[in-house]
Coordinates of C-alpha atoms in Angstrom, one line a residue:
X1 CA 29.7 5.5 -98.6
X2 CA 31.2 3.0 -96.4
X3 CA 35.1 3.0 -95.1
X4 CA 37.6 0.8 -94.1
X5 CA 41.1 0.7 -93.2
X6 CA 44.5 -0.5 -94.8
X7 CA 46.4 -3.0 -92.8
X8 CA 48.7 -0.5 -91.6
X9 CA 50.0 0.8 -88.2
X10 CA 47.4 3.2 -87.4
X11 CA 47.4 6.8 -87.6
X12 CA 45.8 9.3 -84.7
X13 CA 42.1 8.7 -85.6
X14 CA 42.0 12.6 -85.8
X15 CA 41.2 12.9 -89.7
X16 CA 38.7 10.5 -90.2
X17 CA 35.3 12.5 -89.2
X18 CA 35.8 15.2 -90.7
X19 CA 37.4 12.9 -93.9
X20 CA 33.9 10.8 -94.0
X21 CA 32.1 14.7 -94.5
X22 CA 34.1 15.8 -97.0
X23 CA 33.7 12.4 -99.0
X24 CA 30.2 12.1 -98.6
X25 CA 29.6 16.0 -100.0
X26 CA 32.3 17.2 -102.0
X27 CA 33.5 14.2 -103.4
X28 CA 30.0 13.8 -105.3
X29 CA 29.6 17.1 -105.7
X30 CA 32.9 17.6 -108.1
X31 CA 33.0 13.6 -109.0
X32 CA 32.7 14.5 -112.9
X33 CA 34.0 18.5 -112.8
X34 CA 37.6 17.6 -113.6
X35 CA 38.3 21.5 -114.0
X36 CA 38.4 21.2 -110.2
X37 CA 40.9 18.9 -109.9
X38 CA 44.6 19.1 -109.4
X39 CA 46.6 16.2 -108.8
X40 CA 49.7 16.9 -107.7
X41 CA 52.8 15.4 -106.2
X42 CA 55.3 16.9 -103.2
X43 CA 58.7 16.7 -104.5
X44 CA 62.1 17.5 -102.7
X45 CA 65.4 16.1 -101.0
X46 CA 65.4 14.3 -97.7
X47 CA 64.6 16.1 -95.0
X48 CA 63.5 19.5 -96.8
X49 CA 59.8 19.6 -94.8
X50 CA 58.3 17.2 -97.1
X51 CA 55.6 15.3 -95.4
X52 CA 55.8 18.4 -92.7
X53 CA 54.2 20.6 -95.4
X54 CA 51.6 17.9 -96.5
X55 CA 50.4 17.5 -92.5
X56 CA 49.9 21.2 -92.6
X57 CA 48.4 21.5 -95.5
X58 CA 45.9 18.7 -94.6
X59 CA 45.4 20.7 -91.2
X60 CA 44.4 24.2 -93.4
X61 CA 41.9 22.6 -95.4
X62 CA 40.3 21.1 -91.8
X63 CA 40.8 17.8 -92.6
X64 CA 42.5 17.1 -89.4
X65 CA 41.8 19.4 -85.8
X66 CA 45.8 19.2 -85.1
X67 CA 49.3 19.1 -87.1
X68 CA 51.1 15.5 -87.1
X69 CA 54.6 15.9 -86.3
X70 CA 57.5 13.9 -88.2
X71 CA 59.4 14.0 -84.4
X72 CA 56.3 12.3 -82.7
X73 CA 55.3 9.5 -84.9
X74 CA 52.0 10.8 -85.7
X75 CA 51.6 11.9 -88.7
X76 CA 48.3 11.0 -91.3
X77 CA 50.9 10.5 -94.4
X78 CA 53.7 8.4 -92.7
X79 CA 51.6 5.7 -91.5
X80 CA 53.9 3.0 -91.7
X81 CA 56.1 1.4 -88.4
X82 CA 59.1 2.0 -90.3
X83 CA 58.3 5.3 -91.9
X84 CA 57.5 6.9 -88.3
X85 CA 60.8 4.7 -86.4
X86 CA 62.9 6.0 -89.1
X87 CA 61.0 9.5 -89.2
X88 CA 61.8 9.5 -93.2
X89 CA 59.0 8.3 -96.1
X90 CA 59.5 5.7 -98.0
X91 CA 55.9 4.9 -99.7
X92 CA 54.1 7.2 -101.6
X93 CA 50.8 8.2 -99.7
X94 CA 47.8 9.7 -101.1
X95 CA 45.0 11.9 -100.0
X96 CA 42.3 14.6 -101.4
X97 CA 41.6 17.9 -99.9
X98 CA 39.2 20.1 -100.4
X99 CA 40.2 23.8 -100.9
X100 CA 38.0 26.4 -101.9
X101 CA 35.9 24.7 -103.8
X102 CA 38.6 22.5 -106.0
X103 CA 39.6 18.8 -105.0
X104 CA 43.5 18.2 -105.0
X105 CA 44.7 15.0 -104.9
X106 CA 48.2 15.3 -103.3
X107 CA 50.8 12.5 -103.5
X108 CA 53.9 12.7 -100.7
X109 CA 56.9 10.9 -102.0
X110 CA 60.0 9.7 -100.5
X111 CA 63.1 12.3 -100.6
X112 CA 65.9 9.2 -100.3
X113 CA 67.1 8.4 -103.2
X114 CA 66.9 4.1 -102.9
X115 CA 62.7 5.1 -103.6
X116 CA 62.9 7.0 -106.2
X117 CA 60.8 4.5 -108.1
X118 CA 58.0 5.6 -105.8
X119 CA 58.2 9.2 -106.9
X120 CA 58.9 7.7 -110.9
X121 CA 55.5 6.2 -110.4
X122 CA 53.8 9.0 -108.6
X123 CA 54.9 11.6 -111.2
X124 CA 54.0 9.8 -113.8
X125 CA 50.3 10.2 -112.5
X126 CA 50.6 13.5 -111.6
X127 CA 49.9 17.1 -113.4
X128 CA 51.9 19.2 -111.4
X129 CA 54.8 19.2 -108.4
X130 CA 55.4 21.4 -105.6
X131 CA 59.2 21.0 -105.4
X132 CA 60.3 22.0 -101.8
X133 CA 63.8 23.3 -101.2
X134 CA 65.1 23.5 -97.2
X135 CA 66.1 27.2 -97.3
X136 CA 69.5 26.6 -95.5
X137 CA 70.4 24.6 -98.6
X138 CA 69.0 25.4 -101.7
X139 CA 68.5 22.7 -104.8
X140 CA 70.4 19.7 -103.4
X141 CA 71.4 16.4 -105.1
X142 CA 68.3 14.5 -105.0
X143 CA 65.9 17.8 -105.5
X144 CA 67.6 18.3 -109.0
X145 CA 67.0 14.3 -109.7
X146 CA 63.5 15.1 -108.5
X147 CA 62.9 17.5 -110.8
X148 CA 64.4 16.3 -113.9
X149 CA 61.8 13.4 -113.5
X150 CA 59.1 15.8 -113.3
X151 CA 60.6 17.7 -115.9
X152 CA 60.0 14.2 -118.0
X153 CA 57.0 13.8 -117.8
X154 CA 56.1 17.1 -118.4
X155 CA 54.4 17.9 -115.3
X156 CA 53.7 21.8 -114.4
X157 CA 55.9 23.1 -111.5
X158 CA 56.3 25.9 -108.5
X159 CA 58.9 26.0 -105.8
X160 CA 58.5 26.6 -102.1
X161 CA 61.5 27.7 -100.3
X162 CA 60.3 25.9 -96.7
X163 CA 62.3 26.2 -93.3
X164 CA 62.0 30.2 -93.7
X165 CA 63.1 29.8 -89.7
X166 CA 66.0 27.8 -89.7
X167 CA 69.2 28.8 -88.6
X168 CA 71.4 29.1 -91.8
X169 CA 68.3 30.2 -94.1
X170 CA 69.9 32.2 -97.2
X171 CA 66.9 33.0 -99.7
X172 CA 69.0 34.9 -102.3
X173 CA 71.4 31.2 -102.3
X174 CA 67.6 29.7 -102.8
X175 CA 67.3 31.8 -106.2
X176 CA 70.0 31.4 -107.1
X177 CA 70.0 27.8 -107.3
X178 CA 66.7 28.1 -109.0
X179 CA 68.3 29.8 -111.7
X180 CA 71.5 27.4 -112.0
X181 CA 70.5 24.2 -111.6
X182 CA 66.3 24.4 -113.1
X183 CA 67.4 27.3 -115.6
X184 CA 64.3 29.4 -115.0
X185 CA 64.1 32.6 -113.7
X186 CA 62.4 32.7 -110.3
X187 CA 59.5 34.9 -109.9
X188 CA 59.5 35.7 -106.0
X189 CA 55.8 35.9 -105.0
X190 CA 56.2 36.6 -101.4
X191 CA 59.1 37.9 -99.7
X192 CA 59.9 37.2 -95.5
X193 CA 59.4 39.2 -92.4
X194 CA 62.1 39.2 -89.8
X195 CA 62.1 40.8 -86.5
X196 CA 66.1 40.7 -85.4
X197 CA 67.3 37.5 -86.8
X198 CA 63.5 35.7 -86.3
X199 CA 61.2 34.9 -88.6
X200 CA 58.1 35.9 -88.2
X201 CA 55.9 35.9 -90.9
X202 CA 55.9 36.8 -95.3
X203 CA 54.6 39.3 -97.6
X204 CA 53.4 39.7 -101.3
X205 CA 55.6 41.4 -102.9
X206 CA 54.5 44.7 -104.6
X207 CA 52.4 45.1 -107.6
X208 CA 55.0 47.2 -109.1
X209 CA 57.4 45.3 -109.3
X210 CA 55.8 41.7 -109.8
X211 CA 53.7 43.1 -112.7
X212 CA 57.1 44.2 -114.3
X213 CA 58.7 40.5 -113.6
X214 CA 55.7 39.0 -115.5
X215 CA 55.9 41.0 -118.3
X216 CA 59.4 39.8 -118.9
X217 CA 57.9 36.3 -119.3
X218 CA 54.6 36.6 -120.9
X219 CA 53.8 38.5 -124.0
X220 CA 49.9 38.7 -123.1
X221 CA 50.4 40.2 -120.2
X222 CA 53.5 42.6 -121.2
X223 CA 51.4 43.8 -124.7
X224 CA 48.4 44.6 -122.1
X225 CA 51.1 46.6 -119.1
X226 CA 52.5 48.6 -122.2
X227 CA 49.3 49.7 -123.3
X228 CA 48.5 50.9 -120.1
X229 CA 45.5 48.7 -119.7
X230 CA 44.7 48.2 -115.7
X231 CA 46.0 44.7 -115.0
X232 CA 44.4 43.3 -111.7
X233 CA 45.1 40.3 -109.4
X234 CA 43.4 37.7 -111.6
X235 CA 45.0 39.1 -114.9
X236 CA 48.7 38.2 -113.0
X237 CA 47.6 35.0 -111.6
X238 CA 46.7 34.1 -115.2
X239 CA 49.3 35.1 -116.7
X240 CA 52.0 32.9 -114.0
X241 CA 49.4 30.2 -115.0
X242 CA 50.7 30.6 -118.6
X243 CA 54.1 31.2 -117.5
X244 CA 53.8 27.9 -115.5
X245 CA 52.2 25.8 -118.0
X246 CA 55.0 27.1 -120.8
X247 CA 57.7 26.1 -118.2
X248 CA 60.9 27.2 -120.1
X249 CA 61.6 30.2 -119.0
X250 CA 60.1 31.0 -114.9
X251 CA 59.1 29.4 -112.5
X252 CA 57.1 30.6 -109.7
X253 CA 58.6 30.9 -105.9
X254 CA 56.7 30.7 -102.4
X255 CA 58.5 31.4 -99.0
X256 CA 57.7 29.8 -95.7
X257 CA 58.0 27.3 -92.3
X258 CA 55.3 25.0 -92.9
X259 CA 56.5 24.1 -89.2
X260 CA 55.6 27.5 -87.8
X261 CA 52.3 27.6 -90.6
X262 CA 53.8 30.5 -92.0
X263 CA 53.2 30.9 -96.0
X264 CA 51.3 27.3 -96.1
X265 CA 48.2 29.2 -97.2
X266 CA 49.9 30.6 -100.0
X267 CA 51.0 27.6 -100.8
X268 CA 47.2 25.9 -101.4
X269 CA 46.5 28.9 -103.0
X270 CA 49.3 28.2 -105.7
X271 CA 48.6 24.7 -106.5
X272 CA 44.8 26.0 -107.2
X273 CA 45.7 29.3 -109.2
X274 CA 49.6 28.0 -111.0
X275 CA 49.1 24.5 -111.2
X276 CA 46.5 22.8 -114.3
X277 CA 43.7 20.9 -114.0
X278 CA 43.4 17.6 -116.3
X279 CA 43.4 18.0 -119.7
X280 CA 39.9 18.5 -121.0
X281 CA 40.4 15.0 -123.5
X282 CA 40.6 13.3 -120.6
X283 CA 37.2 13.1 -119.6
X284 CA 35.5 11.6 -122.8
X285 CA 36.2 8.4 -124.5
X286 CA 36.0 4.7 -122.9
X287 CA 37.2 4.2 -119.4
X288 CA 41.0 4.2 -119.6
X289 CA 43.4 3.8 -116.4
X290 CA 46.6 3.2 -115.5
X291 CA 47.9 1.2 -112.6
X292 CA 51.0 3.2 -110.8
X293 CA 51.3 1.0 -107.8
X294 CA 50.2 -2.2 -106.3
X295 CA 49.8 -2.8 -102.6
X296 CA 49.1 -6.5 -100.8
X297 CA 46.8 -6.1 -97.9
X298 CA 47.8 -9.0 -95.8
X299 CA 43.8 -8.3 -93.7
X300 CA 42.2 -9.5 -97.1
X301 CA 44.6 -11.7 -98.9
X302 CA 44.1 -9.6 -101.7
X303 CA 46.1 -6.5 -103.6
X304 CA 45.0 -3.0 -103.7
X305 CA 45.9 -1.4 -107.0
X306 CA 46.3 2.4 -107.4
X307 CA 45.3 3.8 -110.9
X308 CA 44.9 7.2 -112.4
X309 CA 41.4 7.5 -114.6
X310 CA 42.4 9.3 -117.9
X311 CA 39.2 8.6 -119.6
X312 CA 35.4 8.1 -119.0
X313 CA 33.5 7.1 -115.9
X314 CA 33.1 4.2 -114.2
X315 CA 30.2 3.3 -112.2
X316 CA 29.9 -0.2 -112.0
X317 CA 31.4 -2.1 -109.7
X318 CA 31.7 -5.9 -109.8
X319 CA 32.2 -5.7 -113.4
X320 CA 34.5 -7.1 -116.4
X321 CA 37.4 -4.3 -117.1
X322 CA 40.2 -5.3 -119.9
X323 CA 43.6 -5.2 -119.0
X324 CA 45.4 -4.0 -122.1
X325 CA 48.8 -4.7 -121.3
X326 CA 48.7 -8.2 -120.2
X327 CA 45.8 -9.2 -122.9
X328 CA 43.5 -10.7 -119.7
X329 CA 40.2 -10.1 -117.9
X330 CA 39.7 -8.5 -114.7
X331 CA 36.7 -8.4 -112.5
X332 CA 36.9 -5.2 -109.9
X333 CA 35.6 -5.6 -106.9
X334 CA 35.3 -2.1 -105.3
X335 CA 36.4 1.6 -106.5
X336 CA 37.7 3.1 -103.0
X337 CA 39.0 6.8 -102.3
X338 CA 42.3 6.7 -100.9
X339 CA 42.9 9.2 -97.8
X340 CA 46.4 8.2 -96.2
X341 CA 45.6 4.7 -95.2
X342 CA 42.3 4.8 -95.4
X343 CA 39.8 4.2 -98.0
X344 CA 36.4 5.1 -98.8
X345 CA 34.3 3.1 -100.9
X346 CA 32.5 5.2 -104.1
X347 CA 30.3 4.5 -106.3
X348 CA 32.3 5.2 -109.6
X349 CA 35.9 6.5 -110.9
X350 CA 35.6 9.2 -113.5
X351 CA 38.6 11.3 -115.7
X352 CA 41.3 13.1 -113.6
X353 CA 40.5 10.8 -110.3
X354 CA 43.2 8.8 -108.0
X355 CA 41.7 5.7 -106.5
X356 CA 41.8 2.2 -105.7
X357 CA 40.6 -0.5 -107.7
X358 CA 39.8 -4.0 -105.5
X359 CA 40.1 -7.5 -107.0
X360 CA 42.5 -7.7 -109.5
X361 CA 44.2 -10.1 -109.8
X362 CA 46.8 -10.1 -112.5
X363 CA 47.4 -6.3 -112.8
X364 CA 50.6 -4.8 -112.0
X365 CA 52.9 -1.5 -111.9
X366 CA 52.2 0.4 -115.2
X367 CA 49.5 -1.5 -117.0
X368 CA 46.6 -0.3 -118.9
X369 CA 43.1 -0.6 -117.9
X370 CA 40.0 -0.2 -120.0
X371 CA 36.3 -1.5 -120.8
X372 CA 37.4 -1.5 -124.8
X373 CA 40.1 -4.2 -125.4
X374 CA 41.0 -2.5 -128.3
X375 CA 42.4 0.6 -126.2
X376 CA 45.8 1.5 -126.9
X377 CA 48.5 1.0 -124.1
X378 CA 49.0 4.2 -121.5
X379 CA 52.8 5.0 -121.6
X380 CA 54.0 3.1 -118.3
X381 CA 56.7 3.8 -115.9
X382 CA 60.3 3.4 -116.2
X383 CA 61.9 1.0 -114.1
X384 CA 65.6 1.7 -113.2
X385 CA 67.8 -1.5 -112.8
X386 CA 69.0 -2.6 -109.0
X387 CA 72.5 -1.9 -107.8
X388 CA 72.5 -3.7 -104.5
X389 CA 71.9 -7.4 -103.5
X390 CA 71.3 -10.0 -100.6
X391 CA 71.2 -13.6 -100.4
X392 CA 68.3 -14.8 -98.8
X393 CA 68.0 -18.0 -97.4
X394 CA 64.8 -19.8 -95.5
X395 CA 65.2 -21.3 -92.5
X396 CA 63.4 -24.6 -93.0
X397 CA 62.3 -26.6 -96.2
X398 CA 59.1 -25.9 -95.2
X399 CA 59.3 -22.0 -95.2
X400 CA 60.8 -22.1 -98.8
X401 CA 56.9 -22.1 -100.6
X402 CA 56.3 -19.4 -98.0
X403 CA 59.5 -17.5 -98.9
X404 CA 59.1 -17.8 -102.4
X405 CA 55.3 -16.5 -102.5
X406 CA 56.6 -13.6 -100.0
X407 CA 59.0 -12.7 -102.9
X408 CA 56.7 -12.9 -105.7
X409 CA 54.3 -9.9 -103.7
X410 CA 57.3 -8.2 -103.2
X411 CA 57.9 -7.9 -107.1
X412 CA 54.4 -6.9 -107.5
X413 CA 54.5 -4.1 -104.8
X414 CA 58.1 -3.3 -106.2
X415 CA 59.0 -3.3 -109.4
X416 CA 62.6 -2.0 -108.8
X417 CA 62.9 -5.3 -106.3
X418 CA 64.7 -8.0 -108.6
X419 CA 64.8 -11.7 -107.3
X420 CA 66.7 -14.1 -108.9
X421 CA 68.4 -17.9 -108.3
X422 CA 71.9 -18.2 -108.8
X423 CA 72.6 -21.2 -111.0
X424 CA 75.7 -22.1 -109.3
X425 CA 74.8 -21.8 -105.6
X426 CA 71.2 -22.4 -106.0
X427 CA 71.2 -19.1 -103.5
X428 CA 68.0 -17.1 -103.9
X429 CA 69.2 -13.4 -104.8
X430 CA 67.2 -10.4 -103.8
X431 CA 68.3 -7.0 -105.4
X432 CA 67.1 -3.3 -104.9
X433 CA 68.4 0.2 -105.4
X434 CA 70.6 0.3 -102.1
X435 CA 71.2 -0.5 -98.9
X436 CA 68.1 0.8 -97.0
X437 CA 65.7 -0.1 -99.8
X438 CA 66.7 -3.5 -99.1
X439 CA 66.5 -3.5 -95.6
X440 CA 62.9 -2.0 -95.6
X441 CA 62.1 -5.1 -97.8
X442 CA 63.7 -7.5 -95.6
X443 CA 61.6 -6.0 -92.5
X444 CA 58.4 -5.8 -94.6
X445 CA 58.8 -9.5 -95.7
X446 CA 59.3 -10.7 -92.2
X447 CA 56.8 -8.1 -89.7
X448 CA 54.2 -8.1 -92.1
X449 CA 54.1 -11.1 -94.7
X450 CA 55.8 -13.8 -91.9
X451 CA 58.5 -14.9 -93.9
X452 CA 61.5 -16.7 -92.3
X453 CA 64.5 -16.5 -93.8
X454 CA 68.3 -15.7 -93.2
X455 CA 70.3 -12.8 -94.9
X456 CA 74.2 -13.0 -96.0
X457 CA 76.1 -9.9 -96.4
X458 CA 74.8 -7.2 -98.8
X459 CA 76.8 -6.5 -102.0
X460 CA 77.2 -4.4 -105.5
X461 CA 74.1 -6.2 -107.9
X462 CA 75.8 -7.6 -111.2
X463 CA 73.6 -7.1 -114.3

């Protein structure tokens, strides 16, 4: 397997030899076992530990030998210049970890709510969510908007009540949100330690009263406790497995500081024992994708297009593949692994995988791919409309063309970016969902794509 790296701002070089390990042996290994997948996303509100609780867990599974840090810059997930300036994400980034035996493709979305097309199209991929609430505050705006996305597209969901340390932290608020604002009944699966007012560590809580809890919520396990059968650890895990998959009623609840690495074990442990694998349909059948995001590598001239595999393998590279939505050809060039922002070159895609597919060229943000043009179209992801816009004007005649082709890879990175002309002013209009979304653009056109251009003053989009 050979690897190469995104044209991104680079990341601390720790993760890569132990990365290139892992993807030679295990990535083989479990290549067609989709019963050891999980692909999952991070959910929560700005600033609740998201990409915190991602560095550790890629730290746990050895992946990396020390913990990036938001504060520092140097984190494997936000790679980009203005995702570490800004200390926030605001691109989705994927990696795979390996965990026991089981392969979990994790997705780390942005918590601001002007990207919440980036989690739309990372959910829509996804089987399951961790939703992370910051324990000083509960289930706040964006974390209920989070979750009623996930909620959509019927992913499979536990909670982890991060920032266990914090000054303010109020667990019982926690649950109590849980209840209010999700409607399910949290089942509390390990409960903090506190020396004085510090926190210092968490434990399960008791059998007793967590095989009672259960049997409130799952009628296998509650005829089984009243008849007195012995009901062991794996009987309850399988039971919150069917308690999780049912959704409607509970909802499991981890405690922790993924800053202090306290509780992040149990928190790998959960996405392997609550969370599903992919559905057993999807691994038979012709090969059947769908692209959830599109990236332009300014390095190759070329775009990079994310898909989800629902059906079949593919193994051949430098082959014909039908795109179903836009009734064309496509010729892929490579199938890579994504880690962060790097990728690893494979030899096939099979059912349940995340990767990379290289040289499309007319493939963008929710189409269908497959080897049979009669496949039927993947549901694709739904696009809000823009609420703010900017004039954008180039600076010479001759950095129009430039300008223009700058806009049009924008679109296809971004499908909640809108360009238009106004007819009157002949003014080239750029729209997004807010203020910063557009301001990322804006920086992203000019650092990285070279555009020139001038901005006027931002206002309220008009549909």
């Amino acid at each position: 397997m050979r690897r190469s790296r995104c044209n991104f701002e680079g990341n601390n070089g720790s993760i890569y030899p132990r990365m290139e390990i892992f993807n030679r042996v295990l990535l083989r290994k479990f290549s067609t076992n989709s019963k050891l997948f999980r692909n999952i996303g991070i959910i929560a509100h700005i600033d609740a530990g998201k990409t915190t609780t991602t560095e550790r867990l890629i730290y746990r599974t050895g992946l990396t030998k020390r913990v990036g840090s938001v504060d520092d810059g140097d984190t494997v997930m936000d790679y980009l210049p203005e995702e570490r300036e800004r200390g926030i994400t605001i691109t989705s980034a994927a990696i795979t970890l390996p965990w026991k035996g089981f392969r979990l493709n994790l997705i780390d979305t942005p918590g601001h709510v002007d990207f919440t097309v980036e989690v739309e199209r990372s959910l829509r991929v996804m089987d399951g969510a961790l939703v992370i609430l910051d324990a000083s505050k509960g289930v706040q705006a964006q974390t209920l908007t989070v979750w009623r996305q996930a909620r959509r597209h019927g992913l499979k969901l536990f909670v982890y009540v991060n920032k266990m340390d914090k000054l303010g932290a109020d667990l019982g608020k926690c649950l109590m949100d849980v209840k209010k604002h999700f409607g399910l009944e949290p089942i509390l699966l390990n409960e903090p330690i506190f020396e004085g007012e510090e926190f210092k560590d968490v434990k399960s809580i008791s059998e007793g009263n967590l095989k009672e809890l259960i049997a409130q919520y799952d009628d296998e396990f509650l005829e089984k406790y009243l008849s007195g059968e012995s009901l062991d650890e794996d009987s309850m895990k399988a039971a919150l497995m069917r308690i999780t998959e049912k959704g409607n009623e509970a909802v499991a609840v981890f405690v922790g500081s993924s800053a202090k690495d306290i509780g992040t074990e149990n928190v790998l442990n959960g996405i392997i024992d609550y969370l599903p694998p992919p559905k057993d349909e999807e691994i038979k059948n012709n090969f059947k994708a769908l692209a959830f995001k599109v990236v332009y590598d300014t390095k190759r001239n070329s775009f990079l297009v994310y898909c989800r595999v629902y059906n079949g393998n593919f193994a051949s590279k430098r082959q014909n593949i039908f795109n179903v939505s836009k009734g064309k050809r496509e010729q892929i060039g490579k199938i890579m692994q994504v880690m962060a922002d790097e990728m690893i070159e494979m030899e096939s895609a099979s059912a349940g995988q995340v990767v990379i597919l290289t040289g499309l060229k007319y493939t963008s943000t929710g189409d269908t791919l497959s080897t049979c043009e009669e496949e039927e179209e993947l549901e694709g992801i739904k696009i809000p409309s823009p609420v703010m816009s900017v004039s954008l004007e180039a600076e010479s005649i001759g950095a129009q063309d430039h300008l223009d082709r700058c806009l049009e890879i924008i679109q296809l990175e971004d499908p909640s970016a809108a360009v238009q002309v106004n007819k009157i002013t002949g003014q080239t209009i750029l729209s997004g969902m807010g203020e910063l979304h557009l301001e990322i653009i804006e920086s992203r056109m000019r650092k990285d794509l070279k555009a020139k251009f001038k901005t006027g003053p931002v206002t309220l989009a008009f549909q």
